[in-house]
Amino acid sequence: MMCCSPDFTNRDRAFRDKEIQKQKRWIDMSYALGASHCRVLSGQKRPELSIDEGVKLAADCIMKCLPYAQERNITLIIENHYKDDFWEYPEFAQKMDVFCKLVDSIHHPYFGVNYDPSNTYLAGEDPIELLKKVSHRVVTMHASDRYLKEGTLDDLRREEGGAAGYAKRLSHGEIGKGLNDYDAIFSELKRVGFNGWISIEDGVEGMDQLERSVAFLRKKMAHYWP
């Protein structure tokens, strides 16, 4: 999987055309490296955009990239993302209702969802609720975990200062030790016949932590996909 961050929600058509060309170069990179999936995003949540306009801009741009991806046997995957480091605003489709509306507007054999349960907490929402809405479209997953450094989930939902970076109350942690319920996640993915890649987002505190996360995931995967 190649993780890329196109910005398709700018009203300037020339800007969007450049982002489409970037995405096509990233598809070429994915192909050259032997990857089977390449991430797309919606773009930034610019304050002047309505939901309908933003969904249309993002969907139109993604659709323009899909034939190019199909020619190279690359599946484009949209992640329920939080915010690219170089962006001014958070992800346009960060919230569940917007993300689902965008996903529902694109139907193509080389398009699917990259599910990241931890990012749902950053939206102040329930990762299992989101998964149940999109599980039939999930083709890859980011296995990650986060824990609260202080306060409660209700405090996190009330926190307003996350536009310029990740919420201060949350931190990446060892997979299986944080907020995510991997039994619930894998049960739902198995129910819909998921058999795609699960990639690990961990190792912030070194290779020993990463090794423990790998062991946890392999044990869970062996249980649900023996």
PDB file of C-alpha atoms in Angstrom:
ATOM      1  CA  MET A   1       0.000   0.000   0.000  1.00  0.00           C
ATOM      2  CA  MET A   2       1.174   3.500  -0.870  1.00  0.00           C
ATOM      3  CA  CYS A   3      -0.220   6.220   1.399  1.00  0.00           C
ATOM      4  CA  CYS A   4      -0.828   9.403  -0.594  1.00  0.00           C
ATOM      5  CA  SER A   5      -2.714  12.597   0.214  1.00  0.00           C
ATOM      6  CA  PRO A   6      -4.316  14.312  -2.786  1.00  0.00           C
ATOM      7  CA  ASP A   7      -6.302  17.488  -2.116  1.00  0.00           C
ATOM      8  CA  PHE A   8      -9.359  17.391  -4.352  1.00  0.00           C
ATOM      9  CA  THR A   9     -11.615  19.930  -2.621  1.00  0.00           C
ATOM     10  CA  ASN A  10     -10.157  23.156  -4.001  1.00  0.00           C
ATOM     11  CA  ARG A  11     -12.630  25.097  -6.162  1.00  0.00           C
ATOM     12  CA  ASP A  12      -9.831  26.049  -8.567  1.00  0.00           C
ATOM     13  CA  ARG A  13     -10.014  23.560 -11.439  1.00  0.00           C
ATOM     14  CA  ALA A  14      -6.348  24.053 -12.369  1.00  0.00           C
ATOM     15  CA  PHE A  15      -5.370  23.183  -8.783  1.00  0.00           C
ATOM     16  CA  ARG A  16      -7.487  20.022  -8.892  1.00  0.00           C
ATOM     17  CA  ASP A  17      -6.017  19.011 -12.253  1.00  0.00           C
ATOM     18  CA  LYS A  18      -2.529  19.241 -10.741  1.00  0.00           C
ATOM     19  CA  GLU A  19      -3.649  17.066  -7.823  1.00  0.00           C
ATOM     20  CA  ILE A  20      -5.009  14.479 -10.278  1.00  0.00           C
ATOM     21  CA  GLN A  21      -1.635  14.411 -12.035  1.00  0.00           C
ATOM     22  CA  LYS A  22       0.075  13.965  -8.655  1.00  0.00           C
ATOM     23  CA  GLN A  23      -2.208  11.046  -7.883  1.00  0.00           C
ATOM     24  CA  LYS A  24      -1.386   9.453 -11.221  1.00  0.00           C
ATOM     25  CA  ARG A  25       2.350   9.752 -10.471  1.00  0.00           C
ATOM     26  CA  TRP A  26       1.718   8.109  -7.110  1.00  0.00           C
ATOM     27  CA  ILE A  27      -0.148   5.322  -8.908  1.00  0.00           C
ATOM     28  CA  ASP A  28       2.917   4.888 -11.137  1.00  0.00           C
ATOM     29  CA  MET A  29       5.120   4.722  -8.030  1.00  0.00           C
ATOM     30  CA  SER A  30       2.824   2.115  -6.499  1.00  0.00           C
ATOM     31  CA  TYR A  31       3.002   0.047  -9.676  1.00  0.00           C
ATOM     32  CA  ALA A  32       6.801   0.313  -9.866  1.00  0.00           C
ATOM     33  CA  LEU A  33       7.151  -0.816  -6.249  1.00  0.00           C
ATOM     34  CA  GLY A  34       4.794  -3.763  -6.697  1.00  0.00           C
ATOM     35  CA  ALA A  35       2.029  -2.362  -4.484  1.00  0.00           C
ATOM     36  CA  SER A  36      -1.558  -3.361  -5.160  1.00  0.00           C
ATOM     37  CA  HIS A  37      -3.272  -0.406  -3.445  1.00  0.00           C
ATOM     38  CA  CYS A  38      -2.778   3.357  -3.473  1.00  0.00           C
ATOM     39  CA  ARG A  39      -4.533   5.687  -1.058  1.00  0.00           C
ATOM     40  CA  VAL A  40      -6.631   8.658  -2.065  1.00  0.00           C
ATOM     41  CA  LEU A  41      -8.227  11.246   0.201  1.00  0.00           C
ATOM     42  CA  SER A  42     -10.988  13.774  -0.310  1.00  0.00           C
ATOM     43  CA  GLY A  43      -9.033  16.930   0.446  1.00  0.00           C
ATOM     44  CA  GLN A  44      -9.189  19.732   2.965  1.00  0.00           C
ATOM     45  CA  LYS A  45     -12.321  20.804   4.802  1.00  0.00           C
ATOM     46  CA  ARG A  46     -12.303  24.339   3.459  1.00  0.00           C
ATOM     47  CA  PRO A  47     -14.825  26.519   5.310  1.00  0.00           C
ATOM     48  CA  GLU A  48     -16.458  27.838   2.119  1.00  0.00           C
ATOM     49  CA  LEU A  49     -17.460  24.357   0.925  1.00  0.00           C
ATOM     50  CA  SER A  50     -20.856  22.787   1.448  1.00  0.00           C
ATOM     51  CA  ILE A  51     -20.954  19.035   1.983  1.00  0.00           C
ATOM     52  CA  ASP A  52     -22.575  18.401  -1.396  1.00  0.00           C
ATOM     53  CA  GLU A  53     -20.050  20.545  -3.264  1.00  0.00           C
ATOM     54  CA  GLY A  54     -17.074  18.975  -1.509  1.00  0.00           C
ATOM     55  CA  VAL A  55     -18.322  15.438  -2.131  1.00  0.00           C
ATOM     56  CA  LYS A  56     -18.858  16.212  -5.815  1.00  0.00           C
ATOM     57  CA  LEU A  57     -15.401  17.764  -6.254  1.00  0.00           C
ATOM     58  CA  ALA A  58     -13.663  14.845  -4.538  1.00  0.00           C
ATOM     59  CA  ALA A  59     -15.722  12.155  -6.264  1.00  0.00           C
ATOM     60  CA  ASP A  60     -15.192  13.670  -9.718  1.00  0.00           C
ATOM     61  CA  CYS A  61     -11.414  13.793  -9.213  1.00  0.00           C
ATOM     62  CA  ILE A  62     -11.222  10.240  -7.890  1.00  0.00           C
ATOM     63  CA  MET A  63     -13.292   8.986 -10.816  1.00  0.00           C
ATOM     64  CA  LYS A  64     -10.841  10.651 -13.210  1.00  0.00           C
ATOM     65  CA  CYS A  65      -7.993   8.699 -11.590  1.00  0.00           C
ATOM     66  CA  LEU A  66      -9.681   5.296 -11.589  1.00  0.00           C
ATOM     67  CA  PRO A  67      -9.189   4.293 -15.262  1.00  0.00           C
ATOM     68  CA  TYR A  68      -5.475   5.102 -14.910  1.00  0.00           C
ATOM     69  CA  ALA A  69      -5.293   2.967 -11.765  1.00  0.00           C
ATOM     70  CA  GLN A  70      -7.204   0.096 -13.364  1.00  0.00           C
ATOM     71  CA  GLU A  71      -4.796  -0.020 -16.298  1.00  0.00           C
ATOM     72  CA  ARG A  72      -2.010  -0.689 -13.773  1.00  0.00           C
ATOM     73  CA  ASN A  73      -4.051  -3.090 -11.644  1.00  0.00           C
ATOM     74  CA  ILE A  74      -3.938  -0.670  -8.691  1.00  0.00           C
ATOM     75  CA  THR A  75      -6.953  -0.298  -6.402  1.00  0.00           C
ATOM     76  CA  LEU A  76      -7.551   3.205  -5.068  1.00  0.00           C
ATOM     77  CA  ILE A  77      -8.491   3.184  -1.396  1.00  0.00           C
ATOM     78  CA  ILE A  78     -10.021   6.071   0.510  1.00  0.00           C
ATOM     79  CA  GLU A  79      -9.176   6.285   4.195  1.00  0.00           C
ATOM     80  CA  ASN A  80     -11.259   7.759   6.996  1.00  0.00           C
ATOM     81  CA  HIS A  81      -8.343  10.071   7.584  1.00  0.00           C
ATOM     82  CA  TYR A  82      -7.731  12.944  10.006  1.00  0.00           C
ATOM     83  CA  LYS A  83      -5.360  15.453   8.405  1.00  0.00           C
ATOM     84  CA  ASP A  84      -2.291  15.494   6.211  1.00  0.00           C
ATOM     85  CA  ASP A  85       0.683  17.160   7.931  1.00  0.00           C
ATOM     86  CA  PHE A  86       1.001  19.762   5.168  1.00  0.00           C
ATOM     87  CA  TRP A  87      -2.657  20.793   5.144  1.00  0.00           C
ATOM     88  CA  GLU A  88      -4.177  23.838   6.793  1.00  0.00           C
ATOM     89  CA  TYR A  89      -7.538  22.186   7.461  1.00  0.00           C
ATOM     90  CA  PRO A  90      -8.539  18.659   8.534  1.00  0.00           C
ATOM     91  CA  GLU A  91      -9.844  16.037   6.111  1.00  0.00           C
ATOM     92  CA  PHE A  92     -13.064  17.070   4.374  1.00  0.00           C
ATOM     93  CA  ALA A  93     -14.542  13.574   4.798  1.00  0.00           C
ATOM     94  CA  GLN A  94     -13.359  13.118   8.381  1.00  0.00           C
ATOM     95  CA  LYS A  95     -16.882  12.851   9.795  1.00  0.00           C
ATOM     96  CA  MET A  96     -18.754   9.586   9.317  1.00  0.00           C
ATOM     97  CA  ASP A  97     -21.745  10.977   7.440  1.00  0.00           C
ATOM     98  CA  VAL A  98     -19.568  12.798   4.905  1.00  0.00           C
ATOM     99  CA  PHE A  99     -17.200   9.859   4.475  1.00  0.00           C
ATOM    100  CA  CYS A 100     -20.091   7.467   3.824  1.00  0.00           C
ATOM    101  CA  LYS A 101     -21.690   9.890   1.374  1.00  0.00           C
ATOM    102  CA  LEU A 102     -18.457  10.110  -0.598  1.00  0.00           C
ATOM    103  CA  VAL A 103     -17.907   6.346  -0.584  1.00  0.00           C
ATOM    104  CA  ASP A 104     -21.497   5.759  -1.691  1.00  0.00           C
ATOM    105  CA  SER A 105     -21.029   8.134  -4.630  1.00  0.00           C
ATOM    106  CA  ILE A 106     -18.233   6.049  -6.187  1.00  0.00           C
ATOM    107  CA  HIS A 107     -18.766   2.505  -7.436  1.00  0.00           C
ATOM    108  CA  HIS A 108     -15.892   0.977  -9.361  1.00  0.00           C
ATOM    109  CA  PRO A 109     -14.145  -2.419  -9.168  1.00  0.00           C
ATOM    110  CA  TYR A 110     -10.821  -0.667  -8.456  1.00  0.00           C
ATOM    111  CA  PHE A 111     -12.097   1.503  -5.605  1.00  0.00           C
ATOM    112  CA  GLY A 112     -12.594   0.677  -1.930  1.00  0.00           C
ATOM    113  CA  VAL A 113     -12.090   1.762   1.666  1.00  0.00           C
ATOM    114  CA  ASN A 114      -8.960   1.692   3.807  1.00  0.00           C
ATOM    115  CA  TYR A 115     -10.383   1.473   7.329  1.00  0.00           C
ATOM    116  CA  ASP A 116      -8.469   3.056  10.220  1.00  0.00           C
ATOM    117  CA  PRO A 117     -10.298   2.558  13.532  1.00  0.00           C
ATOM    118  CA  SER A 118      -8.139   5.031  15.462  1.00  0.00           C
ATOM    119  CA  ASN A 119      -8.936   7.964  13.189  1.00  0.00           C
ATOM    120  CA  THR A 120     -12.604   7.624  14.085  1.00  0.00           C
ATOM    121  CA  TYR A 121     -11.818   8.677  17.657  1.00  0.00           C
ATOM    122  CA  LEU A 122     -10.233  11.845  16.302  1.00  0.00           C
ATOM    123  CA  ALA A 123     -13.584  12.599  14.676  1.00  0.00           C
ATOM    124  CA  GLY A 124     -15.304  12.095  18.046  1.00  0.00           C
ATOM    125  CA  GLU A 125     -17.152   9.052  16.706  1.00  0.00           C
ATOM    126  CA  ASP A 126     -17.429   5.283  17.228  1.00  0.00           C
ATOM    127  CA  PRO A 127     -15.084   3.146  15.062  1.00  0.00           C
ATOM    128  CA  ILE A 128     -17.391   0.117  15.157  1.00  0.00           C
ATOM    129  CA  GLU A 129     -20.371   2.189  14.028  1.00  0.00           C
ATOM    130  CA  LEU A 130     -18.371   3.463  11.071  1.00  0.00           C
ATOM    131  CA  LEU A 131     -17.091  -0.011  10.226  1.00  0.00           C
ATOM    132  CA  LYS A 132     -20.592  -1.456  10.121  1.00  0.00           C
ATOM    133  CA  LYS A 133     -21.599   1.252   7.647  1.00  0.00           C
ATOM    134  CA  VAL A 134     -18.702   0.612   5.245  1.00  0.00           C
ATOM    135  CA  SER A 135     -17.495  -2.942   5.990  1.00  0.00           C
ATOM    136  CA  HIS A 136     -18.769  -4.231   2.634  1.00  0.00           C
ATOM    137  CA  ARG A 137     -16.476  -1.701   0.922  1.00  0.00           C
ATOM    138  CA  VAL A 138     -13.341  -2.264   3.033  1.00  0.00           C
ATOM    139  CA  VAL A 139     -10.436  -3.745   1.045  1.00  0.00           C
ATOM    140  CA  THR A 140      -7.497  -2.785   3.308  1.00  0.00           C
ATOM    141  CA  MET A 141      -7.041  -1.772   6.937  1.00  0.00           C
ATOM    142  CA  HIS A 142      -4.617   0.257   9.016  1.00  0.00           C
ATOM    143  CA  ALA A 143      -4.122  -1.609  12.272  1.00  0.00           C
ATOM    144  CA  SER A 144      -3.341   0.985  14.891  1.00  0.00           C
ATOM    145  CA  ASP A 145      -4.262   1.795  18.444  1.00  0.00           C
ATOM    146  CA  ARG A 146      -4.490   4.931  20.523  1.00  0.00           C
ATOM    147  CA  TYR A 147      -4.865   5.598  24.181  1.00  0.00           C
ATOM    148  CA  LEU A 148      -5.999   8.599  26.187  1.00  0.00           C
ATOM    149  CA  LYS A 149      -3.138  10.415  27.888  1.00  0.00           C
ATOM    150  CA  GLU A 150      -5.630  12.333  30.009  1.00  0.00           C
ATOM    151  CA  GLY A 151      -9.361  12.804  30.460  1.00  0.00           C
ATOM    152  CA  THR A 152     -12.160  10.761  28.912  1.00  0.00           C
ATOM    153  CA  LEU A 153     -13.637  10.143  25.476  1.00  0.00           C
ATOM    154  CA  ASP A 154     -16.283  12.758  26.247  1.00  0.00           C
ATOM    155  CA  ASP A 155     -13.486  15.263  26.904  1.00  0.00           C
ATOM    156  CA  LEU A 156     -11.968  14.323  23.555  1.00  0.00           C
ATOM    157  CA  ARG A 157     -15.266  14.905  21.764  1.00  0.00           C
ATOM    158  CA  ARG A 158     -15.471  18.380  23.284  1.00  0.00           C
ATOM    159  CA  GLU A 159     -11.913  19.272  22.359  1.00  0.00           C
ATOM    160  CA  GLU A 160     -11.817  21.956  19.689  1.00  0.00           C
ATOM    161  CA  GLY A 161      -8.089  22.519  19.210  1.00  0.00           C
ATOM    162  CA  GLY A 162      -7.277  19.724  16.799  1.00  0.00           C
ATOM    163  CA  ALA A 163      -7.388  21.591  13.480  1.00  0.00           C
ATOM    164  CA  ALA A 164      -3.635  22.158  13.264  1.00  0.00           C
ATOM    165  CA  GLY A 165      -2.551  18.732  14.483  1.00  0.00           C
ATOM    166  CA  TYR A 166      -3.565  15.550  16.255  1.00  0.00           C
ATOM    167  CA  ALA A 167      -5.636  15.869  19.407  1.00  0.00           C
ATOM    168  CA  LYS A 168      -3.370  16.345  22.415  1.00  0.00           C
ATOM    169  CA  ARG A 169      -5.331  13.883  24.557  1.00  0.00           C
ATOM    170  CA  LEU A 170      -4.620  10.953  22.221  1.00  0.00           C
ATOM    171  CA  SER A 171      -1.362   9.143  21.558  1.00  0.00           C
ATOM    172  CA  HIS A 172      -0.317   6.230  19.360  1.00  0.00           C
ATOM    173  CA  GLY A 173       0.309   3.093  21.393  1.00  0.00           C
ATOM    174  CA  GLU A 174       0.936  -0.626  21.280  1.00  0.00           C
ATOM    175  CA  ILE A 175      -1.753  -2.434  19.293  1.00  0.00           C
ATOM    176  CA  GLY A 176      -4.097  -4.324  21.568  1.00  0.00           C
ATOM    177  CA  LYS A 177      -3.411  -2.055  24.551  1.00  0.00           C
ATOM    178  CA  GLY A 178      -5.474   0.958  23.502  1.00  0.00           C
ATOM    179  CA  LEU A 179      -9.058   1.967  22.803  1.00  0.00           C
ATOM    180  CA  ASN A 180      -9.767  -0.261  19.792  1.00  0.00           C
ATOM    181  CA  ASP A 181     -11.792  -3.472  20.172  1.00  0.00           C
ATOM    182  CA  TYR A 182     -10.066  -5.798  17.716  1.00  0.00           C
ATOM    183  CA  ASP A 183     -12.444  -8.671  18.410  1.00  0.00           C
ATOM    184  CA  ALA A 184     -15.367  -6.494  17.319  1.00  0.00           C
ATOM    185  CA  ILE A 185     -13.409  -5.156  14.328  1.00  0.00           C
ATOM    186  CA  PHE A 186     -12.239  -8.537  13.058  1.00  0.00           C
ATOM    187  CA  SER A 187     -15.630 -10.156  13.695  1.00  0.00           C
ATOM    188  CA  GLU A 188     -17.282  -7.614  11.425  1.00  0.00           C
ATOM    189  CA  LEU A 189     -14.601  -7.864   8.751  1.00  0.00           C
ATOM    190  CA  LYS A 190     -14.841 -11.656   8.751  1.00  0.00           C
ATOM    191  CA  ARG A 191     -18.644 -11.444   8.534  1.00  0.00           C
ATOM    192  CA  VAL A 192     -18.423  -9.581   5.220  1.00  0.00           C
ATOM    193  CA  GLY A 193     -15.695 -11.831   3.794  1.00  0.00           C
ATOM    194  CA  PHE A 194     -12.755  -9.440   4.096  1.00  0.00           C
ATOM    195  CA  ASN A 195      -9.465 -10.997   2.933  1.00  0.00           C
ATOM    196  CA  GLY A 196      -7.280  -7.975   2.232  1.00  0.00           C
ATOM    197  CA  TRP A 197      -4.108  -6.472   3.611  1.00  0.00           C
ATOM    198  CA  ILE A 198      -3.835  -5.344   7.238  1.00  0.00           C
ATOM    199  CA  SER A 199      -0.915  -2.947   7.627  1.00  0.00           C
ATOM    200  CA  ILE A 200       0.550  -1.933  10.969  1.00  0.00           C
ATOM    201  CA  GLU A 201       0.845   1.646  12.196  1.00  0.00           C
ATOM    202  CA  ASP A 202       3.048   1.365  15.269  1.00  0.00           C
ATOM    203  CA  GLY A 203       6.609   1.358  16.499  1.00  0.00           C
ATOM    204  CA  VAL A 204       6.591   4.907  17.839  1.00  0.00           C
ATOM    205  CA  GLU A 205       8.443   3.692  20.922  1.00  0.00           C
ATOM    206  CA  GLY A 206      10.822   1.357  19.106  1.00  0.00           C
ATOM    207  CA  MET A 207      11.074  -2.057  17.492  1.00  0.00           C
ATOM    208  CA  ASP A 208      10.215  -3.973  20.660  1.00  0.00           C
ATOM    209  CA  GLN A 209       6.829  -2.285  20.735  1.00  0.00           C
ATOM    210  CA  LEU A 210       6.327  -3.037  17.041  1.00  0.00           C
ATOM    211  CA  GLU A 211       7.216  -6.698  17.622  1.00  0.00           C
ATOM    212  CA  ARG A 212       4.565  -6.981  20.361  1.00  0.00           C
ATOM    213  CA  SER A 213       1.982  -5.368  18.076  1.00  0.00           C
ATOM    214  CA  VAL A 214       2.831  -7.816  15.303  1.00  0.00           C
ATOM    215  CA  ALA A 215       2.467 -10.757  17.690  1.00  0.00           C
ATOM    216  CA  PHE A 216      -0.917  -9.483  18.898  1.00  0.00           C
ATOM    217  CA  LEU A 217      -2.247  -9.040  15.377  1.00  0.00           C
ATOM    218  CA  ARG A 218      -0.959 -12.367  14.102  1.00  0.00           C
ATOM    219  CA  LYS A 219      -2.663 -14.151  16.999  1.00  0.00           C
ATOM    220  CA  LYS A 220      -5.951 -12.353  16.352  1.00  0.00           C
ATOM    221  CA  MET A 221      -5.758 -12.924  12.601  1.00  0.00           C
ATOM    222  CA  ALA A 222      -5.060 -16.634  13.105  1.00  0.00           C
ATOM    223  CA  HIS A 223      -8.176 -16.826  15.266  1.00  0.00           C
ATOM    224  CA  TYR A 224     -10.494 -15.091  12.801  1.00  0.00           C
ATOM    225  CA  TRP A 225      -8.849 -16.297   9.573  1.00  0.00           C
ATOM    226  CA  PRO A 226      -7.338 -19.704  10.494  1.00  0.00           C
TER     227      PRO A 226
END
